[in-house]
CSV table of C-alpha atoms and ligand atoms in Angstrom, one decimal:
chain,number,residue,atom,x,y,z
H,1,UNK,CA,3.7,-15.6,9.8
H,2,UNK,CA,2.3,-12.3,8.5
H,3,UNK,CA,-1.1,-11.9,7.1
H,4,UNK,CA,0.1,-9.3,4.6
H,5,UNK,CA,-0.5,-10.0,0.9
H,6,UNK,CA,2.7,-11.0,-1.1
H,7,UNK,CA,3.9,-9.1,-4.1
H,8,UNK,CA,4.8,-11.2,-7.0
H,9,UNK,CA,8.7,-11.9,-7.1
H,10,UNK,CA,10.4,-10.0,-8.4
H,11,UNK,CA,8.2,-6.8,-8.7
H,12,UNK,CA,9.7,-3.8,-10.3
H,13,UNK,CA,8.8,-0.1,-10.0
H,14,UNK,CA,9.7,1.9,-13.1
H,15,UNK,CA,9.9,5.2,-11.5
H,16,UNK,CA,9.3,5.9,-7.9
H,17,UNK,CA,8.9,9.7,-7.3
H,18,UNK,CA,6.0,11.1,-5.2
H,19,UNK,CA,3.3,8.4,-6.2
H,20,UNK,CA,5.4,5.3,-6.6
H,21,UNK,CA,7.2,6.1,-3.4
H,22,UNK,CA,3.7,6.7,-1.4
H,23,UNK,CA,2.8,3.3,-2.6
H,24,UNK,CA,6.1,1.8,-1.5
H,25,UNK,CA,5.6,3.5,2.1
H,26,UNK,CA,2.1,2.3,2.2
H,27,UNK,CA,3.1,-1.3,1.6
H,28,UNK,CA,6.0,-1.1,3.8
H,29,UNK,CA,3.8,-0.1,6.7
H,30,UNK,CA,1.3,-2.6,5.9
H,31,UNK,CA,4.1,-5.3,6.4
H,32,UNK,CA,4.3,-6.3,3.2
H,33,UNK,CA,7.7,-8.0,2.3
H,34,UNK,CA,9.7,-5.6,-0.4
H,35,UNK,CA,13.0,-7.8,-0.3
H,36,UNK,CA,12.3,-8.8,-3.9
H,37,UNK,CA,11.1,-5.4,-5.3
H,38,UNK,CA,13.2,-3.3,-7.4
H,39,UNK,CA,13.1,0.5,-8.1
H,40,UNK,CA,14.5,1.5,-11.2
H,41,UNK,CA,15.0,5.3,-11.5
H,42,UNK,CA,17.3,7.4,-13.7
H,43,UNK,CA,18.6,9.4,-10.4
H,44,UNK,CA,19.2,6.1,-8.3
H,45,UNK,CA,17.8,8.2,-5.4
H,46,UNK,CA,17.2,5.6,-2.7
H,47,UNK,CA,13.8,4.5,-1.7
H,48,UNK,CA,13.6,3.5,1.8
H,49,UNK,CA,13.3,-0.5,2.2
H,50,UNK,CA,13.6,-1.3,-1.4
H,51,UNK,CA,16.7,-2.0,-3.4
H,52,UNK,CA,17.1,0.9,-5.9
H,53,UNK,CA,19.3,0.8,-9.2
H,54,UNK,CA,19.6,3.4,-12.2
H,55,UNK,CA,19.3,1.1,-15.1
H,56,UNK,CA,17.3,-2.0,-16.1
H,57,UNK,CA,20.5,-3.8,-16.6
H,58,UNK,CA,21.0,-3.8,-12.7
H,59,UNK,CA,17.6,-5.0,-11.9
H,60,UNK,CA,18.3,-8.6,-12.4
H,61,UNK,CA,15.7,-11.4,-13.5
H,62,UNK,CA,12.7,-10.4,-15.3
H,63,UNK,CA,9.8,-9.1,-13.4
H,64,UNK,CA,6.4,-11.0,-12.6
H,65,UNK,CA,4.8,-7.7,-11.7
H,66,UNK,CA,6.0,-4.2,-13.2
H,67,UNK,CA,4.4,-0.9,-11.6
H,68,UNK,CA,4.9,1.8,-14.1
H,69,UNK,CA,5.4,5.0,-11.8
H,70,UNK,CA,7.1,7.6,-14.3
H,71,UNK,CA,5.3,10.6,-15.8
H,72,UNK,CA,2.9,9.6,-18.9
H,73,UNK,CA,5.0,12.0,-21.1
H,74,UNK,CA,7.8,9.4,-20.5
H,75,UNK,CA,6.3,6.5,-22.0
H,76,UNK,CA,7.4,7.0,-25.5
H,77,UNK,CA,11.1,6.8,-24.0
H,78,UNK,CA,10.7,4.1,-21.7
H,79,UNK,CA,8.7,1.6,-23.5
H,80,UNK,CA,10.9,0.4,-26.2
H,81,UNK,CA,13.6,-0.7,-23.6
H,82,UNK,CA,11.3,-2.1,-21.0
H,83,UNK,CA,9.5,-4.1,-23.1
H,84,UNK,CA,12.2,-6.2,-24.1
H,85,UNK,CA,12.7,-7.3,-20.5
H,86,UNK,CA,9.0,-8.6,-20.0
H,87,UNK,CA,7.9,-12.0,-20.6
H,88,UNK,CA,4.6,-13.5,-21.0
H,89,UNK,CA,4.1,-13.9,-17.4
H,90,UNK,CA,4.8,-10.2,-16.6
H,91,UNK,CA,1.7,-8.3,-15.2
H,92,UNK,CA,1.8,-4.4,-16.0
H,93,UNK,CA,0.2,-2.1,-13.2
H,94,UNK,CA,0.2,1.4,-14.7
H,95,UNK,CA,-0.4,4.5,-12.6
H,96,UNK,CA,0.0,6.7,-15.7
H,97,UNK,CA,-2.8,9.2,-15.6
H,98,UNK,CA,-4.6,9.2,-18.8
H,99,UNK,CA,-2.7,6.5,-20.6
H,100,UNK,CA,-5.5,3.9,-21.8
H,101,UNK,CA,-5.5,0.4,-21.5
H,102,UNK,CA,-5.3,-0.2,-25.6
H,103,UNK,CA,-2.4,2.3,-25.6
H,104,UNK,CA,-0.4,0.3,-23.1
H,105,UNK,CA,-1.4,-2.9,-24.7
H,106,UNK,CA,0.1,-1.8,-28.1
H,107,UNK,CA,3.3,-0.5,-26.1
H,108,UNK,CA,3.7,-3.9,-24.1
H,109,UNK,CA,2.3,-6.5,-26.7
H,110,UNK,CA,4.0,-9.6,-25.1
H,111,UNK,CA,3.0,-9.2,-21.4
H,112,UNK,CA,0.4,-11.6,-19.7
H,113,UNK,CA,-2.0,-8.7,-18.4
H,114,UNK,CA,-2.2,-5.1,-18.2
H,115,UNK,CA,-4.0,-3.3,-15.3
H,116,UNK,CA,-4.5,0.4,-14.6
H,117,UNK,CA,-4.5,1.8,-11.2
H,118,UNK,CA,-5.3,5.3,-10.3
H,119,UNK,CA,-4.0,5.6,-6.7
H,120,UNK,CA,-4.2,9.1,-4.6
H,121,UNK,CA,-1.7,10.3,-2.4
H,122,UNK,CA,-3.3,9.2,1.0
H,123,UNK,CA,-2.0,5.7,0.1
H,124,UNK,CA,1.0,6.9,1.9
H,125,UNK,CA,-0.8,6.5,5.1
H,126,UNK,CA,-3.1,3.6,3.8
H,127,UNK,CA,-6.1,5.9,3.8
H,128,UNK,CA,-6.0,6.2,-0.1
H,129,UNK,CA,-8.4,5.3,-3.1
H,130,UNK,CA,-7.0,3.3,-5.7
H,131,UNK,CA,-9.3,2.7,-8.7
H,132,UNK,CA,-8.5,-0.5,-10.7
H,133,UNK,CA,-9.3,-1.6,-14.4
H,134,UNK,CA,-8.3,-4.4,-16.6
H,135,UNK,CA,-9.8,-5.3,-20.0
H,136,UNK,CA,-8.2,-8.6,-19.5
H,137,UNK,CA,-7.4,-9.8,-16.1
H,138,UNK,CA,-9.0,-13.2,-15.2
H,139,UNK,CA,-10.8,-13.7,-11.8
H,140,UNK,CA,-7.7,-15.0,-10.1
H,141,UNK,CA,-5.6,-12.1,-10.9
H,142,UNK,CA,-8.2,-9.5,-9.9
H,143,UNK,CA,-8.4,-11.1,-6.7
H,144,UNK,CA,-4.6,-11.0,-6.3
H,145,UNK,CA,-4.3,-7.3,-7.6
H,146,UNK,CA,-7.2,-6.3,-5.4
H,147,UNK,CA,-5.5,-8.0,-2.4
H,148,UNK,CA,-2.4,-6.1,-2.9
H,149,UNK,CA,-3.9,-2.8,-3.0
H,150,UNK,CA,-6.5,-3.2,-0.2
H,151,UNK,CA,-3.9,-2.4,2.4
H,152,UNK,CA,-3.7,1.0,0.7
H,153,UNK,CA,-7.0,1.9,1.2
H,154,UNK,CA,-10.3,1.8,-0.9
H,155,UNK,CA,-9.4,-0.3,-3.9
H,156,UNK,CA,-12.5,-1.1,-6.1
H,157,UNK,CA,-12.2,-2.5,-9.7
H,158,UNK,CA,-14.3,-0.4,-12.1
H,159,UNK,CA,-16.6,-1.9,-14.8
H,160,UNK,CA,-15.0,0.3,-17.6
H,161,UNK,CA,-12.6,2.7,-18.6
H,162,UNK,CA,-14.8,5.9,-18.5
H,163,UNK,CA,-15.8,5.0,-14.9
H,164,UNK,CA,-12.2,4.5,-13.8
H,165,UNK,CA,-11.1,7.8,-15.5
H,166,UNK,CA,-13.8,9.5,-13.4
H,167,UNK,CA,-12.6,8.0,-10.2
H,168,UNK,CA,-9.4,9.2,-11.1
H,169,UNK,CA,-10.7,12.7,-11.8
H,170,UNK,CA,-12.3,12.9,-8.2
H,171,UNK,CA,-9.9,10.9,-6.3
H,172,UNK,CA,-6.6,11.0,-7.9
H,173,UNK,CA,-6.4,15.0,-8.2
H,174,UNK,CA,-8.9,15.3,-5.2
H,175,UNK,CA,-6.3,15.7,-2.4
H,176,UNK,CA,-5.0,18.9,-4.1
H,177,UNK,CA,-8.4,20.2,-4.4
H,178,UNK,CA,-8.9,19.3,-0.7
H,179,UNK,CA,-5.8,20.9,-0.1
H,180,UNK,CA,-6.7,24.3,-1.6
H,181,UNK,CA,-9.9,24.0,0.4
H,182,UNK,CA,-8.1,24.0,3.7
H,183,UNK,CA,-5.6,26.6,2.6
H,184,UNK,CA,-8.5,28.9,2.0
H,185,UNK,CA,-10.1,28.1,5.3
H,186,UNK,CA,-6.8,28.9,6.9
H,187,UNK,CA,-6.5,32.1,4.9
H,188,UNK,CA,-10.0,33.1,6.2
H,189,UNK,CA,-9.1,32.2,9.7
H,190,UNK,CA,-6.0,34.6,9.1
H,191,UNK,CA,-8.3,37.4,7.9
H,192,UNK,CA,-10.2,37.2,11.0
H,193,UNK,CA,-7.1,37.7,13.2
H,194,UNK,CA,-5.9,34.3,14.0
H,195,UNK,CA,-2.0,33.5,13.6
H,196,UNK,CA,-1.4,31.5,10.5
H,197,UNK,CA,-0.3,28.5,13.0
H,198,UNK,CA,-3.5,28.2,14.7
H,199,UNK,CA,-5.5,28.9,11.6
H,200,UNK,CA,-3.8,26.3,9.7
H,201,UNK,CA,-4.3,23.9,12.4
H,202,UNK,CA,-7.9,24.6,13.0
H,203,UNK,CA,-8.8,24.5,9.6
H,204,UNK,CA,-7.1,21.1,9.3
H,205,UNK,CA,-8.5,19.5,12.4
H,206,UNK,CA,-12.1,20.8,11.2
H,207,UNK,CA,-11.7,19.0,7.7
H,208,UNK,CA,-10.1,15.8,9.2
H,209,UNK,CA,-12.9,15.7,12.2
H,210,UNK,CA,-15.8,16.5,9.6
H,211,UNK,CA,-14.6,13.7,7.1
H,212,UNK,CA,-13.9,11.1,10.2
H,213,UNK,CA,-17.1,11.8,11.7
H,214,UNK,CA,-19.2,11.3,8.4
H,215,UNK,CA,-17.2,8.2,7.8
H,216,UNK,CA,-17.8,6.7,11.2
H,217,UNK,CA,-21.8,7.8,11.4
H,218,UNK,CA,-22.5,7.5,7.7
H,219,UNK,CA,-24.0,10.5,7.5
H,220,UNK,CA,-24.6,12.5,4.1
H,221,UNK,CA,-23.0,15.8,3.7
H,222,UNK,CA,-26.3,17.3,3.7
H,223,UNK,CA,-27.2,15.7,7.2
H,224,UNK,CA,-23.9,17.1,8.4
H,225,UNK,CA,-24.4,20.6,7.0
H,226,UNK,CA,-27.9,20.9,8.6
H,227,UNK,CA,-26.8,19.6,12.0
H,228,UNK,CA,-24.2,22.5,12.0
H,229,UNK,CA,-26.5,25.3,10.5
H,230,UNK,CA,-29.3,26.4,12.6
H,231,UNK,CA,-32.2,28.1,10.7
H,232,UNK,CA,-31.3,31.9,10.5
H,233,UNK,CA,-28.0,31.1,12.3
H,234,UNK,CA,-24.4,32.2,11.3
H,235,UNK,CA,-23.4,29.1,9.5
H,236,UNK,CA,-26.7,29.3,7.5
H,237,UNK,CA,-25.5,32.8,6.3
H,238,UNK,CA,-22.3,31.2,5.0
H,239,UNK,CA,-23.9,28.5,3.6
H,240,UNK,CA,-26.4,30.7,1.5
H,241,UNK,CA,-23.4,32.2,0.0
H,242,UNK,CA,-21.7,29.0,-1.2
H,243,UNK,CA,-25.2,27.5,-2.3
H,244,UNK,CA,-26.0,30.6,-4.3
H,245,UNK,CA,-26.4,29.3,-7.8
H,246,UNK,CA,-24.6,26.5,-6.8
H,247,UNK,CA,-21.5,28.4,-7.1
H,248,UNK,CA,-19.3,25.9,-5.1
H,249,UNK,CA,-20.7,23.0,-6.8
H,250,UNK,CA,-20.0,24.5,-10.2
H,251,UNK,CA,-16.6,25.7,-9.5
H,252,UNK,CA,-15.6,22.1,-8.4
H,253,UNK,CA,-17.2,20.7,-11.5
H,254,UNK,CA,-15.5,23.1,-13.8
H,255,UNK,CA,-12.3,22.4,-12.2
H,256,UNK,CA,-12.7,18.5,-12.5
H,257,UNK,CA,-14.0,19.1,-16.0
H,258,UNK,CA,-10.7,20.7,-17.0
H,259,UNK,CA,-8.6,18.3,-15.3
H,260,UNK,CA,-10.5,15.5,-17.3
H,261,UNK,CA,-10.1,17.2,-20.7
H,262,UNK,CA,-6.0,17.4,-19.8
H,263,UNK,CA,-6.5,13.6,-19.3
H,264,UNK,CA,-8.0,13.0,-22.7
H,265,UNK,CA,-5.2,15.1,-24.3
H,266,UNK,CA,-2.6,13.1,-22.5
H,267,UNK,CA,-4.3,10.0,-23.7
H,268,UNK,CA,-3.8,11.2,-27.3
H,269,UNK,CA,-0.3,12.3,-26.8
H,270,UNK,CA,0.5,8.8,-25.2
H,271,UNK,CA,-0.9,7.3,-28.5
H,272,UNK,CA,1.4,9.2,-30.7
H,273,UNK,CA,4.8,7.6,-31.0
H,274,UNK,CA,7.8,9.8,-29.0
H,275,UNK,CA,10.1,11.9,-31.3
H,276,UNK,CA,12.9,9.3,-30.8
H,277,UNK,CA,10.5,6.6,-32.0
H,278,UNK,CA,9.5,8.3,-35.0
H,279,UNK,CA,13.0,9.0,-35.8
H,280,UNK,CA,13.4,5.0,-36.0
H,281,UNK,CA,10.3,4.6,-38.1
H,282,UNK,CA,10.9,3.8,-41.8
S,301,NAP,N1,1.1,12.6,-7.8
S,301,NAP,C1,-0.3,11.9,-7.8
S,301,NAP,O1,-0.9,12.4,-7.0
S,301,NAP,C2,-0.7,11.1,-8.9
S,301,NAP,C3,-2.1,10.6,-8.6
S,301,NAP,C4,-2.1,9.3,-9.7
S,301,NAP,C5,-1.4,9.0,-10.6
S,301,NAP,N2,-0.2,9.6,-10.7
S,301,NAP,C6,0.8,9.2,-11.9
S,301,NAP,O2,1.9,8.7,-11.4
S,301,NAP,C7,2.9,8.9,-12.2
S,301,NAP,C8,4.1,9.5,-11.2
S,301,NAP,O3,3.7,10.9,-10.9
S,301,NAP,P1,4.6,11.6,-9.7
S,301,NAP,O4,3.7,12.6,-9.2
S,301,NAP,O5,5.1,10.2,-8.7
S,301,NAP,O6,5.7,12.0,-10.6
S,301,NAP,P2,7.5,12.1,-10.2
S,301,NAP,O7,7.5,12.6,-8.4
S,301,NAP,O8,7.9,13.1,-10.9
S,301,NAP,O9,8.3,10.7,-10.2
S,301,NAP,C9,8.5,10.3,-11.4
S,301,NAP,C10,9.4,9.3,-11.3
S,301,NAP,O10,9.6,8.7,-12.6
S,301,NAP,C11,11.2,8.6,-12.8
S,301,NAP,N3,11.7,8.4,-13.9
S,301,NAP,C12,11.8,9.6,-14.7
S,301,NAP,N4,12.4,9.4,-16.1
S,301,NAP,C13,12.4,7.9,-16.1
S,301,NAP,C14,12.7,6.9,-16.9
S,301,NAP,N5,13.1,7.3,-18.4
S,301,NAP,N6,12.8,5.7,-16.7
S,301,NAP,C15,12.2,5.4,-15.3
S,301,NAP,N7,11.8,6.1,-14.5
S,301,NAP,C16,11.9,7.6,-14.7
S,301,NAP,C17,11.9,9.6,-11.9
S,301,NAP,O11,12.8,9.0,-11.5
S,301,NAP,P3,14.1,10.3,-10.8
S,301,NAP,O12,13.4,10.7,-9.6
S,301,NAP,O13,15.1,9.4,-10.6
S,301,NAP,O14,14.0,11.2,-11.7
S,301,NAP,C18,10.6,9.5,-10.8
S,301,NAP,O15,10.9,8.3,-9.8
S,301,NAP,C19,2.5,9.6,-13.3
S,301,NAP,O16,2.2,8.9,-14.4
S,301,NAP,C20,1.2,10.2,-12.6
S,301,NAP,O17,0.1,10.3,-13.7
S,301,NAP,C21,0.4,10.8,-9.9
C-alpha cells in the first residue's frame, strides 16, 4: 500500500492552468491517487491523469475539497455558481493571490473551512514552497492539509495573513525573479563571447549548484560569497558593484514592494462585487 497521503474524495480543481497543473503534476509524481479528483475548466483542456470537465453540472457529487485555481479577477464570476454546489463539509483551498480569507468567507459562507495556500511553480518537481493560512481550520484539518501539501515541498502554516502574504511575495513570485537573474547571468556570458547555449547552461547550473550546495551544507549566503571571493580578487571586484549602496538588495526590495502593492489592490478588487453581481443587486 502507498504511503502517499489521500486527497478527500471527491476533490475538485476549479481552474487548472499553470499553477493548478503544477500542483496536479507534483501530486501525481508523489504517487497521490487522483482517481477521485475532477478538474473543471471552461476550455476542457485535458489535465493528465485527472478527469476534466467544462461545467460544474458534469462534475458529479459535491466536493469534500475544492482547490480554487482560477485568476483572482474571476472570483466574482465563479463564486455565485460554485457556492450553490458546496456543502457544510466542503473545505476550500484557495491559491488566489491577494484574495483575503475574510473575502473568501463572504463569497462561500456555508463551507466547513477556508484555507489559503500560496504555492510556487517548483511544486511541479516537488521542490516548491506552499505557504498555508487559515482563520478557522482545527488541528485535525491543519494536519490533513499539511500532509497533502508536504509532498510538494516546504509547506509551513503561517500564524497570520500578513506573514502569509510575505511568503507569497518572496516565494510565490520568486521563481520569476530568479529566472530574470539567471537570464541576466546568461546575457553577461554572451557579452563575454560565449554561445547562448553554453551561457544559459552555465548560468542555470551555477544557480542550481549554489542553491543546492547551500541547502546541503547549511551555509549562509554571506559564507558562500566569502568562500568564492578572495580578498582583492576578481569576484570581490564584482561583489563591490552589487554591494555598492546595497544596490541589489534595494532593487529586489523595491520589486517585491511593487508586487505586494499590486496584491493589496487585488485584495480590494476581490472585495467589490463583480459587474455581473452588481447588476443583480436591488
Ligand atoms: N502562476 C504562478 O506562479 C502562481 C503562484 C501562486 C499563485 N498563483 C495563483 O494561481 C491562480 C491561477 O494562476 P495561473 O498562473 O495558473 O493562471 P492560468 O494558467 O491562466 O490558469 C487559470 C485557470 O483558470 C481557469 N478558468 C478561467 N475562467 C474560469 C471559470 N470561469 N471557471 C473555472 N475556471 C476558470 C482556466 O481554464 P481554461 O484554461 O480552461 O481557460 C485555467 O485553467 C491565480 O489565482 C494565481 O494568483 C499563481
